[in-house]
C-alpha cells in the first residue's frame, strides 16, 4: 500500500498538520506504482527529503487510461449533464476553501514560494478557477443552422474523451486547476502528470476530488518523470488530446510524438524570454516598480517573466540605479517567515554562465546562506545577444538590462512603459508577443473550453423524399 505523508507545520505563518496518501491516484484509489518504486520530494529551503511519492511507469499510464475510458463511457462524459458537472466543481471549490490554510502551507513547503504569496494569490486564484468553470459547465452550446424546411441542422460541442495534462512546478496548484477545470466542465476524463519536484498539492487534491463526488476514473494522477510518464502520455494512442506547460524543447518533442502516433490535439504553453521596454518619457518610479515585479515575483519562476529589460539611453543610468535599490530591498529567506519576498530556486548554472561569458553582475549573483537553494536577486549588464542568459529562459530572479536600440523583440509576454499613448499602442502592435505566443492554443476564459470539445454537425432529413 502507498505510504501516508504526515507533516506538522510549526512556523510563524502557520501552525497545523497535514496528512494524506502519496500514491498514484487511479480509478478513484491511491495505489503504488507498478514497479513499487518511489521518488524523493525535497524541501528546497534545506535540501532535505520531506517525503517519498509513488513513481508511475508507462504501465500505470495504461491502467489510468483504462479507468478513464470506462468512466467516460459509463459515468461521465455525455452521461452527466453540464449542470451536474458544475455542481461537482462548485463542491470542489468549497472543499478547497475549507482546507485553504492546509493547501497554502503544502504549496509553500513543496515549491518554496512565500506563504504570503500562496495565501494572497495562488490558492485564491486556484479556487476561483474551479468556481469559474463550474459556471461554464452548463453553458457549452452548439448552434442551430438554417438550411431549408426539409432539414434540421445543428452542432454539438462534445467532450473529446480521455485527455492528458503535463504541468510544471512553478505554480503547482494554480496550473493544476487551470488544466483540470475546463476539461472537467466540458465532460472529459483526465490523466495528469504533475511535476515530480512539486507534486504534493496535486496529490492532496485527489482526496478532495474524491470527497466532492467525482466518479472513479474521471481524474487520474500519475506522478513520475517526464522521459517515462510524460512520454507515455504524449505518445499514447488512446489519449486524444494533450495539454503541456513547460519548456520549448520538451514541447517540440511532444509535437513530434503526437505526429508520429495518433495526431492527437495539442495545447502547448512554452518558455518565454519576455521583454520590458522602458522609454525615455516613462514614469521612472512606476517603471522600476513594475519591472521589479515582472522579474522578481514568484522568485522569477514564471514563463511570462520580464527578464529582458530594454531601457532607452536617456534614462538608462537613472533606471539602473533605482532598479538596483529595488533589488536590494527584496528579502530572501524561509518562505514561512513573515516579510520574506523570495524563496529558493535552482538556477546558479545560468548565473555562472553569465559571468563566464563576460557579462557584468551589476547586483547579486550569489548564493544566500549555506543550505537550500537560495540566491540573491540578480541584475546583469553589458550583455550581448548571443549570451545564454540573454537567449534562454532562466526561470529565476535574474534580469538582463540592455540599452534600447530596436523594438523588434519577441517573448511570451511583453510590457512597454511610456506616457505617450500613441507610442504605447504602436509598440503593442509591433511586438511579436502574446500570452501564449510561444506555444499553441489559449488557456483560461471561454477560449479554454474550445481546447476540450469536438464540434459535431448533425443533419436530420424531415421526411421529404430525395
Tab-separated table of C-alpha atoms in Angstrom:
chain	number	residue	atom	x	y	z
A	1	UNK	CA	0.000	0.000	0.000
A	2	UNK	CA	1.184	3.584	-0.650
A	3	UNK	CA	2.649	5.489	2.256
A	4	UNK	CA	0.980	8.391	4.060
A	5	UNK	CA	2.669	11.775	4.298
A	6	UNK	CA	2.177	13.435	7.657
A	7	UNK	CA	3.718	16.812	8.397
A	8	UNK	CA	3.395	19.113	11.391
A	9	UNK	CA	3.737	22.792	10.476
A	10	UNK	CA	5.074	24.919	13.298
A	11	UNK	CA	6.038	28.200	11.694
A	12	UNK	CA	5.349	31.867	12.420
A	13	UNK	CA	2.962	31.894	9.454
A	14	UNK	CA	1.063	28.654	10.051
A	15	UNK	CA	0.692	26.024	12.740
A	16	UNK	CA	-1.183	22.918	11.764
A	17	UNK	CA	-0.986	19.380	10.429
A	18	UNK	CA	-1.466	17.711	7.076
A	19	UNK	CA	-1.761	14.006	6.393
A	20	UNK	CA	-2.549	12.339	3.076
A	21	UNK	CA	-1.732	9.364	0.895
A	22	UNK	CA	1.206	9.724	-1.514
A	23	UNK	CA	0.300	7.018	-4.022
A	24	UNK	CA	-0.802	7.337	-7.605
A	25	UNK	CA	-4.490	8.172	-7.920
A	26	UNK	CA	-6.046	5.809	-10.442
A	27	UNK	CA	-9.711	4.870	-10.778
A	28	UNK	CA	-10.582	6.655	-7.542
A	29	UNK	CA	-7.989	4.819	-5.446
A	30	UNK	CA	-4.492	5.557	-4.145
A	31	UNK	CA	-2.170	2.822	-5.391
A	32	UNK	CA	1.518	2.009	-5.647
A	33	UNK	CA	3.245	2.278	-8.995
A	34	UNK	CA	3.609	-0.938	-10.966
A	35	UNK	CA	7.311	-1.233	-10.079
A	36	UNK	CA	6.794	-0.254	-6.408
A	37	UNK	CA	9.446	2.465	-6.785
A	38	UNK	CA	9.321	5.931	-5.246
A	39	UNK	CA	10.518	9.486	-5.878
A	40	UNK	CA	12.037	11.715	-3.204
A	41	UNK	CA	10.331	15.059	-2.653
A	42	UNK	CA	12.920	17.585	-1.464
A	43	UNK	CA	12.348	20.686	0.642
A	44	UNK	CA	14.006	23.453	-1.430
A	45	UNK	CA	14.761	25.535	1.662
A	46	UNK	CA	17.192	22.986	3.126
A	47	UNK	CA	17.704	20.264	0.515
A	48	UNK	CA	16.270	17.569	2.807
A	49	UNK	CA	13.826	14.849	1.761
A	50	UNK	CA	10.390	15.561	3.215
A	51	UNK	CA	8.571	12.504	1.842
A	52	UNK	CA	8.503	9.874	-0.884
A	53	UNK	CA	5.793	9.541	-3.519
A	54	UNK	CA	4.914	6.574	-5.690
A	55	UNK	CA	6.610	6.538	-9.082
A	56	UNK	CA	4.415	5.779	-12.083
A	57	UNK	CA	5.547	3.878	-15.166
A	58	UNK	CA	4.104	3.663	-18.694
A	59	UNK	CA	2.173	0.617	-17.496
A	60	UNK	CA	0.454	2.817	-14.911
A	61	UNK	CA	-0.461	5.263	-17.658
A	62	UNK	CA	-2.156	2.352	-19.458
A	63	UNK	CA	-4.099	1.486	-16.300
A	64	UNK	CA	-5.126	5.105	-15.855
A	65	UNK	CA	-6.299	5.313	-19.471
A	66	UNK	CA	-8.356	2.149	-18.999
A	67	UNK	CA	-10.018	3.682	-15.949
A	68	UNK	CA	-10.610	6.980	-17.723
A	69	UNK	CA	-12.155	5.321	-20.779
A	70	UNK	CA	-14.526	3.302	-18.605
A	71	UNK	CA	-15.523	6.401	-16.646
A	72	UNK	CA	-16.079	8.409	-19.804
A	73	UNK	CA	-18.324	5.757	-21.328
A	74	UNK	CA	-20.297	4.847	-18.210
A	75	UNK	CA	-20.274	7.578	-15.558
A	76	UNK	CA	-19.049	10.850	-17.072
A	77	UNK	CA	-18.832	12.451	-20.500
A	78	UNK	CA	-22.235	12.674	-22.164
A	79	UNK	CA	-23.801	10.659	-19.339
A	80	UNK	CA	-23.626	13.581	-16.883
A	81	UNK	CA	-25.427	16.822	-17.748
A	82	UNK	CA	-23.479	20.054	-17.565
A	83	UNK	CA	-25.358	21.337	-14.539
A	84	UNK	CA	-24.347	18.234	-12.565
A	85	UNK	CA	-20.699	18.627	-13.616
A	86	UNK	CA	-20.930	22.237	-12.488
A	87	UNK	CA	-22.312	21.212	-9.094
A	88	UNK	CA	-19.362	18.883	-8.517
A	89	UNK	CA	-16.901	21.623	-9.472
A	90	UNK	CA	-18.640	24.048	-7.104
A	91	UNK	CA	-18.372	21.480	-4.341
A	92	UNK	CA	-14.670	21.019	-5.067
A	93	UNK	CA	-14.154	24.782	-4.776
A	94	UNK	CA	-15.945	24.752	-1.422
A	95	UNK	CA	-13.735	21.917	-0.170
A	96	UNK	CA	-10.648	23.852	-1.237
A	97	UNK	CA	-11.887	26.855	0.736
A	98	UNK	CA	-12.487	24.644	3.758
A	99	UNK	CA	-8.887	23.372	3.513
A	100	UNK	CA	-7.443	26.735	2.479
A	101	UNK	CA	-4.634	27.095	5.029
A	102	UNK	CA	-3.529	23.499	4.587
A	103	UNK	CA	-3.247	23.945	0.814
A	104	UNK	CA	-1.292	27.185	1.280
A	105	UNK	CA	1.144	25.505	3.663
A	106	UNK	CA	1.676	22.481	1.385
A	107	UNK	CA	2.300	24.767	-1.597
A	108	UNK	CA	4.873	26.867	0.286
A	109	UNK	CA	6.615	23.769	1.652
A	110	UNK	CA	6.720	21.958	-1.677
A	111	UNK	CA	7.564	24.797	-4.068
A	112	UNK	CA	9.377	27.229	-1.788
A	113	UNK	CA	7.169	30.173	-2.749
A	114	UNK	CA	6.371	32.502	0.127
A	115	UNK	CA	3.475	31.636	2.387
A	116	UNK	CA	2.125	35.151	1.909
A	117	UNK	CA	2.168	34.860	-1.891
A	118	UNK	CA	0.451	31.476	-1.815
A	119	UNK	CA	-2.127	32.937	0.585
A	120	UNK	CA	-2.817	36.051	-1.443
A	121	UNK	CA	-2.558	34.720	-4.980
A	122	UNK	CA	-2.013	31.020	-5.734
A	123	UNK	CA	-4.675	29.351	-3.622
A	124	UNK	CA	-7.410	32.013	-4.016
A	125	UNK	CA	-6.853	32.069	-7.787
A	126	UNK	CA	-6.964	28.255	-7.896
A	127	UNK	CA	-10.317	28.231	-6.095
A	128	UNK	CA	-11.689	30.950	-8.352
A	129	UNK	CA	-10.613	28.986	-11.425
A	130	UNK	CA	-12.589	25.934	-10.305
A	131	UNK	CA	-15.600	28.088	-9.447
A	132	UNK	CA	-15.403	29.976	-12.753
A	133	UNK	CA	-15.521	26.826	-14.857
A	134	UNK	CA	-18.261	25.380	-12.677
A	135	UNK	CA	-20.354	28.228	-14.050
A	136	UNK	CA	-19.461	27.321	-17.630
A	137	UNK	CA	-20.311	23.623	-17.344
A	138	UNK	CA	-23.962	24.006	-18.434
A	139	UNK	CA	-23.266	26.746	-20.999
A	140	UNK	CA	-21.291	24.857	-23.650
A	141	UNK	CA	-23.771	25.112	-26.502
A	142	UNK	CA	-23.958	24.263	-30.166
A	143	UNK	CA	-25.913	26.126	-32.838
A	144	UNK	CA	-28.976	25.540	-34.967
A	145	UNK	CA	-28.058	26.190	-38.603
A	146	UNK	CA	-30.613	27.452	-41.119
A	147	UNK	CA	-30.690	25.325	-44.275
A	148	UNK	CA	-34.150	24.578	-45.690
A	149	UNK	CA	-37.554	23.469	-44.476
A	150	UNK	CA	-36.696	19.914	-45.415
A	151	UNK	CA	-33.774	19.636	-42.993
A	152	UNK	CA	-32.835	20.296	-39.394
A	153	UNK	CA	-29.113	21.002	-38.957
A	154	UNK	CA	-27.354	21.678	-35.679
A	155	UNK	CA	-23.974	21.330	-33.985
A	156	UNK	CA	-22.993	19.741	-30.703
A	157	UNK	CA	-19.879	20.611	-28.659
A	158	UNK	CA	-18.946	17.206	-27.284
A	159	UNK	CA	-16.123	16.265	-24.905
A	160	UNK	CA	-13.025	14.793	-26.532
A	161	UNK	CA	-12.781	11.834	-24.162
A	162	UNK	CA	-9.517	10.946	-22.430
A	163	UNK	CA	-7.078	13.852	-22.250
A	164	UNK	CA	-3.536	14.082	-20.904
A	165	UNK	CA	-2.135	17.024	-18.964
A	166	UNK	CA	1.504	17.675	-18.022
A	167	UNK	CA	2.288	20.637	-15.779
A	168	UNK	CA	5.468	22.212	-14.307
A	169	UNK	CA	6.364	23.099	-10.746
A	170	UNK	CA	6.302	26.902	-10.640
A	171	UNK	CA	2.587	27.234	-9.844
A	172	UNK	CA	1.724	23.669	-8.828
A	173	UNK	CA	-1.873	24.089	-7.691
A	174	UNK	CA	-2.780	27.013	-9.926
A	175	UNK	CA	-1.703	25.217	-13.107
A	176	UNK	CA	-3.380	22.066	-11.844
A	177	UNK	CA	-6.705	23.922	-11.685
A	178	UNK	CA	-6.128	25.810	-14.952
A	179	UNK	CA	-5.919	22.412	-16.643
A	180	UNK	CA	-8.492	20.239	-14.911
A	181	UNK	CA	-11.272	22.835	-14.616
A	182	UNK	CA	-12.108	23.401	-18.322
A	183	UNK	CA	-11.539	19.710	-19.070
A	184	UNK	CA	-13.995	18.610	-16.377
A	185	UNK	CA	-16.511	21.335	-17.174
A	186	UNK	CA	-16.767	20.015	-20.736
A	187	UNK	CA	-17.024	16.361	-19.666
A	188	UNK	CA	-13.561	14.935	-20.301
A	189	UNK	CA	-11.603	12.408	-18.232
A	190	UNK	CA	-8.048	13.273	-17.244
A	191	UNK	CA	-4.610	11.670	-16.985
A	192	UNK	CA	-2.488	14.261	-15.157
A	193	UNK	CA	1.260	14.282	-14.563
A	194	UNK	CA	2.329	16.987	-12.101
A	195	UNK	CA	5.975	17.944	-11.730
A	196	UNK	CA	7.961	15.329	-9.846
A	197	UNK	CA	9.598	18.230	-7.976
A	198	UNK	CA	6.339	19.715	-6.644
A	199	UNK	CA	3.635	17.019	-6.656
A	200	UNK	CA	2.151	17.416	-3.188
A	201	UNK	CA	-0.786	19.773	-3.750
A	202	UNK	CA	-1.898	17.764	-6.796
A	203	UNK	CA	-1.856	14.586	-4.704
A	204	UNK	CA	-3.699	16.314	-1.853
A	205	UNK	CA	-6.342	17.490	-4.319
A	206	UNK	CA	-7.135	13.878	-5.180
A	207	UNK	CA	-8.659	13.394	-1.753
A	208	UNK	CA	-10.802	16.500	-2.233
A	209	UNK	CA	-11.832	15.385	-5.725
A	210	UNK	CA	-12.971	12.059	-4.313
A	211	UNK	CA	-14.748	13.804	-1.412
A	212	UNK	CA	-16.543	16.112	-3.854
A	213	UNK	CA	-18.068	13.066	-5.528
A	214	UNK	CA	-16.373	12.843	-8.914
A	215	UNK	CA	-16.787	9.278	-10.218
A	216	UNK	CA	-13.725	6.981	-10.134
A	217	UNK	CA	-11.579	7.302	-13.237
A	218	UNK	CA	-12.594	10.851	-14.105
A	219	UNK	CA	-9.376	12.319	-12.681
A	220	UNK	CA	-6.220	10.186	-12.542
A	221	UNK	CA	-2.875	11.437	-11.205
A	222	UNK	CA	0.300	9.627	-12.281
A	223	UNK	CA	3.388	11.066	-10.604
A	224	UNK	CA	6.583	10.280	-12.439
A	225	UNK	CA	9.357	11.542	-14.673
A	226	UNK	CA	8.972	13.310	-17.977
A	227	UNK	CA	11.035	10.842	-20.008
A	228	UNK	CA	8.867	7.922	-18.859
A	229	UNK	CA	5.395	9.020	-17.778
A	230	UNK	CA	5.330	12.263	-19.742
A	231	UNK	CA	6.493	10.448	-22.859
A	232	UNK	CA	3.895	7.709	-22.331
A	233	UNK	CA	1.103	10.288	-22.089
A	234	UNK	CA	2.208	12.206	-25.168
A	235	UNK	CA	2.529	9.053	-27.286
A	236	UNK	CA	-0.477	7.092	-26.003
A	237	UNK	CA	-2.781	6.033	-28.809
A	238	UNK	CA	-5.913	6.281	-26.658
A	239	UNK	CA	-5.208	9.741	-25.235
A	240	UNK	CA	-6.757	12.067	-27.799
A	241	UNK	CA	-5.500	15.425	-26.562
A	242	UNK	CA	-2.508	16.613	-24.508
A	243	UNK	CA	-2.017	19.927	-22.727
A	244	UNK	CA	1.577	20.738	-21.777
A	245	UNK	CA	3.103	23.678	-19.947
A	246	UNK	CA	6.879	23.771	-19.861
A	247	UNK	CA	9.990	24.266	-21.931
A	248	UNK	CA	10.022	24.815	-25.682
A	249	UNK	CA	12.406	21.858	-26.106
A	250	UNK	CA	10.009	19.412	-24.451
A	251	UNK	CA	7.044	20.971	-26.241
A	252	UNK	CA	8.740	20.221	-29.540
A	253	UNK	CA	9.237	16.582	-28.500
A	254	UNK	CA	5.552	16.297	-27.593
A	255	UNK	CA	4.574	17.644	-31.009
A	256	UNK	CA	6.852	15.099	-32.677
A	257	UNK	CA	5.350	12.299	-30.605
A	258	UNK	CA	1.802	13.371	-31.440
A	259	UNK	CA	2.662	13.490	-35.141
A	260	UNK	CA	4.198	10.014	-35.100
A	261	UNK	CA	1.326	8.396	-33.229
A	262	UNK	CA	-2.341	9.356	-33.365
A	263	UNK	CA	-2.059	13.042	-34.372
A	264	UNK	CA	-3.615	13.997	-31.051
A	265	UNK	CA	-4.686	17.570	-30.433
A	266	UNK	CA	-2.263	19.748	-28.505
A	267	UNK	CA	-2.191	22.885	-26.430
A	268	UNK	CA	1.332	23.980	-25.591
A	269	UNK	CA	2.276	26.825	-23.256
A	270	UNK	CA	6.029	27.065	-23.641
A	271	UNK	CA	9.006	29.065	-22.428
A	272	UNK	CA	9.491	32.775	-22.808
A	273	UNK	CA	12.181	35.428	-22.674
A	274	UNK	CA	9.842	38.339	-22.373
A	275	UNK	CA	10.863	41.964	-22.919
A	276	UNK	CA	10.163	45.033	-20.815
A	277	UNK	CA	10.696	48.236	-22.792
A	278	UNK	CA	11.259	51.478	-20.870
A	279	UNK	CA	11.178	54.641	-22.962
A	280	UNK	CA	12.793	57.959	-22.045
A	281	UNK	CA	9.439	59.527	-21.191
A	282	UNK	CA	8.305	56.750	-18.810
A	283	UNK	CA	7.306	57.475	-15.225
A	284	UNK	CA	10.575	56.183	-13.820
A	285	UNK	CA	9.352	55.071	-10.388
A	286	UNK	CA	6.385	53.202	-11.838
A	287	UNK	CA	8.592	51.602	-14.484
A	288	UNK	CA	11.053	50.419	-11.841
A	289	UNK	CA	8.327	49.043	-9.591
A	290	UNK	CA	6.591	47.145	-12.388
A	291	UNK	CA	9.867	45.895	-13.855
A	292	UNK	CA	10.905	44.592	-10.443
A	293	UNK	CA	7.568	42.870	-10.070
A	294	UNK	CA	7.836	41.435	-13.571
A	295	UNK	CA	11.157	39.670	-12.992
A	296	UNK	CA	11.248	39.020	-9.240
A	297	UNK	CA	7.678	37.948	-8.424
A	298	UNK	CA	7.277	34.257	-7.602
A	299	UNK	CA	11.113	34.274	-7.409
A	300	UNK	CA	11.265	34.637	-11.179
A	301	UNK	CA	9.617	31.278	-11.785
A	302	UNK	CA	7.070	32.297	-14.382
A	303	UNK	CA	7.151	31.815	-18.141
A	304	UNK	CA	5.994	35.402	-18.666
A	305	UNK	CA	8.750	36.952	-16.517
A	306	UNK	CA	10.078	40.223	-17.908
A	307	UNK	CA	13.664	39.000	-17.981
A	308	UNK	CA	14.994	41.155	-20.855
A	309	UNK	CA	14.825	44.789	-19.790
A	310	UNK	CA	15.351	47.286	-22.632
A	311	UNK	CA	15.956	50.857	-21.447
A	312	UNK	CA	16.391	53.898	-23.678
A	313	UNK	CA	19.785	55.514	-23.219
A	314	UNK	CA	18.419	58.825	-21.922
A	315	UNK	CA	17.270	57.266	-18.638
A	316	UNK	CA	19.439	54.131	-18.598
A	317	UNK	CA	21.702	55.170	-15.706
A	318	UNK	CA	18.861	56.554	-13.567
A	319	UNK	CA	16.756	53.472	-14.165
A	320	UNK	CA	19.601	51.118	-13.337
A	321	UNK	CA	20.352	52.904	-10.062
A	322	UNK	CA	16.719	52.768	-8.922
A	323	UNK	CA	16.290	49.202	-10.131
A	324	UNK	CA	19.319	48.075	-8.105
A	325	UNK	CA	17.926	49.754	-4.967
A	326	UNK	CA	14.672	47.898	-5.525
A	327	UNK	CA	16.529	44.598	-5.863
A	328	UNK	CA	18.431	45.329	-2.650
A	329	UNK	CA	15.151	45.707	-0.772
A	330	UNK	CA	13.984	42.166	-1.595
A	331	UNK	CA	14.228	39.903	1.440
A	332	UNK	CA	15.347	36.334	0.691
A	333	UNK	CA	14.701	33.525	3.151
A	334	UNK	CA	12.420	30.836	4.522
A	335	UNK	CA	9.060	31.179	2.745
A	336	UNK	CA	7.183	30.706	6.021
A	337	UNK	CA	8.856	33.729	7.631
A	338	UNK	CA	6.663	36.855	7.526
A	339	UNK	CA	8.160	39.645	5.421
A	340	UNK	CA	10.171	37.342	3.159
A	341	UNK	CA	9.766	38.226	-0.530
A	342	UNK	CA	11.685	35.443	-2.256
A	343	UNK	CA	12.149	31.755	-1.563
A	344	UNK	CA	14.610	29.245	-3.069
A	345	UNK	CA	15.334	28.240	-6.680
A	346	UNK	CA	17.930	26.250	-8.637
A	347	UNK	CA	19.495	28.472	-11.316
A	348	UNK	CA	23.120	29.094	-10.281
A	349	UNK	CA	24.295	27.458	-13.513
A	350	UNK	CA	22.859	30.342	-15.519
A	351	UNK	CA	24.479	32.930	-13.278
A	352	UNK	CA	27.833	31.194	-13.644
A	353	UNK	CA	27.301	31.124	-17.413
A	354	UNK	CA	26.692	34.874	-17.499
A	355	UNK	CA	29.874	35.541	-15.547
A	356	UNK	CA	31.921	33.237	-17.784
A	357	UNK	CA	30.558	34.902	-20.943
A	358	UNK	CA	31.750	38.287	-19.735
A	359	UNK	CA	28.521	39.924	-18.598
A	360	UNK	CA	28.710	42.292	-15.640
A	361	UNK	CA	26.982	41.289	-12.411
A	362	UNK	CA	25.566	44.676	-11.512
A	363	UNK	CA	23.873	43.277	-8.418
A	364	UNK	CA	23.507	39.900	-6.738
A	365	UNK	CA	24.697	36.756	-8.457
A	366	UNK	CA	25.494	34.966	-5.215
A	367	UNK	CA	24.151	32.150	-3.136
A	368	UNK	CA	22.406	33.187	0.080
A	369	UNK	CA	23.039	31.042	3.163
A	370	UNK	CA	24.660	27.627	3.466
A	371	UNK	CA	21.699	25.301	2.902
A	372	UNK	CA	18.859	25.020	0.450
A	373	UNK	CA	18.677	26.761	-2.917
A	374	UNK	CA	18.637	30.453	-2.096
A	375	UNK	CA	20.205	33.095	-4.332
A	376	UNK	CA	20.051	36.867	-4.292
A	377	UNK	CA	18.035	38.778	-6.913
A	378	UNK	CA	20.448	39.313	-9.796
A	379	UNK	CA	20.929	42.052	-12.397
A	380	UNK	CA	23.284	41.620	-15.371
A	381	UNK	CA	24.520	44.468	-17.586
A	382	UNK	CA	26.945	44.663	-20.515
A	383	UNK	CA	25.365	41.650	-22.121
A	384	UNK	CA	25.475	40.506	-25.745
A	385	UNK	CA	22.624	38.937	-27.758
A	386	UNK	CA	24.436	35.618	-28.167
A	387	UNK	CA	24.884	35.068	-24.412
A	388	UNK	CA	22.959	32.208	-22.835
A	389	UNK	CA	21.489	34.500	-20.154
A	390	UNK	CA	20.040	36.727	-22.907
A	391	UNK	CA	18.688	33.954	-25.146
A	392	UNK	CA	17.400	31.277	-22.762
A	393	UNK	CA	14.625	31.253	-20.190
A	394	UNK	CA	16.312	31.206	-16.773
A	395	UNK	CA	13.197	30.676	-14.642
A	396	UNK	CA	14.659	32.547	-11.702
A	397	UNK	CA	15.128	36.111	-10.374
A	398	UNK	CA	17.711	37.128	-12.976
A	399	UNK	CA	17.204	40.109	-15.266
A	400	UNK	CA	19.446	41.485	-18.027
A	401	UNK	CA	19.355	45.248	-18.634
A	402	UNK	CA	20.043	46.356	-22.208
A	403	UNK	CA	20.233	49.813	-23.786
A	404	UNK	CA	17.362	50.043	-26.243
A	405	UNK	CA	18.217	50.339	-29.924
A	406	UNK	CA	15.358	48.341	-31.515
A	407	UNK	CA	11.744	47.464	-30.875
A	408	UNK	CA	11.939	44.178	-32.790
A	409	UNK	CA	11.734	41.906	-29.769
A	410	UNK	CA	9.964	38.648	-29.092
A	411	UNK	CA	8.687	36.980	-25.972
A	412	UNK	CA	5.877	35.070	-24.365
A	413	UNK	CA	4.581	38.339	-22.938
A	414	UNK	CA	5.743	41.949	-23.133
A	415	UNK	CA	5.398	45.339	-21.458
A	416	UNK	CA	6.178	48.893	-22.570
A	417	UNK	CA	6.497	51.930	-20.312
A	418	UNK	CA	5.788	55.350	-21.786
A	419	UNK	CA	3.465	58.270	-21.127
A	420	UNK	CA	2.907	58.715	-24.872
A	421	UNK	CA	-0.290	56.826	-25.694
A	422	UNK	CA	0.414	56.691	-29.428
A	423	UNK	CA	3.870	55.223	-28.815
A	424	UNK	CA	2.424	52.684	-26.375
A	425	UNK	CA	-0.180	51.461	-28.868
A	426	UNK	CA	2.276	51.418	-31.772
A	427	UNK	CA	4.722	49.363	-29.694
A	428	UNK	CA	1.996	46.939	-28.613
A	429	UNK	CA	1.036	46.360	-32.242
A	430	UNK	CA	4.628	45.891	-33.412
A	431	UNK	CA	5.706	43.476	-30.692
A	432	UNK	CA	5.846	39.820	-31.651
A	433	UNK	CA	4.488	38.672	-28.329
A	434	UNK	CA	1.350	37.357	-26.750
A	435	UNK	CA	0.389	35.499	-23.637
A	436	UNK	CA	0.784	32.162	-25.390
A	437	UNK	CA	2.697	33.135	-28.495
A	438	UNK	CA	5.477	30.654	-27.810
A	439	UNK	CA	3.079	27.747	-27.990
A	440	UNK	CA	-0.238	26.565	-29.417
A	441	UNK	CA	-3.704	27.386	-28.141
A	442	UNK	CA	-5.102	29.605	-25.405
A	443	UNK	CA	-5.691	28.996	-21.713
A	444	UNK	CA	-8.345	30.408	-19.380
A	445	UNK	CA	-11.591	32.160	-20.132
A	446	UNK	CA	-14.165	30.853	-22.555
A	447	UNK	CA	-11.435	30.094	-25.103
A	448	UNK	CA	-10.055	27.242	-22.988
A	449	UNK	CA	-13.316	25.348	-23.442
A	450	UNK	CA	-12.543	25.017	-27.150
A	451	UNK	CA	-9.427	23.023	-26.231
A	452	UNK	CA	-11.582	20.250	-24.783
A	453	UNK	CA	-14.504	19.886	-27.182
A	454	UNK	CA	-15.152	18.387	-30.589
A	455	UNK	CA	-17.780	20.009	-32.784
A	456	UNK	CA	-20.171	17.561	-34.407
A	457	UNK	CA	-22.618	18.566	-37.135
A	458	UNK	CA	-25.952	16.692	-37.180
A	459	UNK	CA	-28.245	16.793	-40.242
A	460	UNK	CA	-31.803	15.474	-39.948
A	461	UNK	CA	-33.988	14.998	-43.033
A	462	UNK	CA	-37.596	15.870	-42.143
A	463	UNK	CA	-39.463	13.217	-44.073
A	464	UNK	CA	-39.005	14.577	-47.575
A	465	UNK	CA	-38.081	12.265	-50.418
A	466	UNK	CA	-34.892	12.749	-52.416
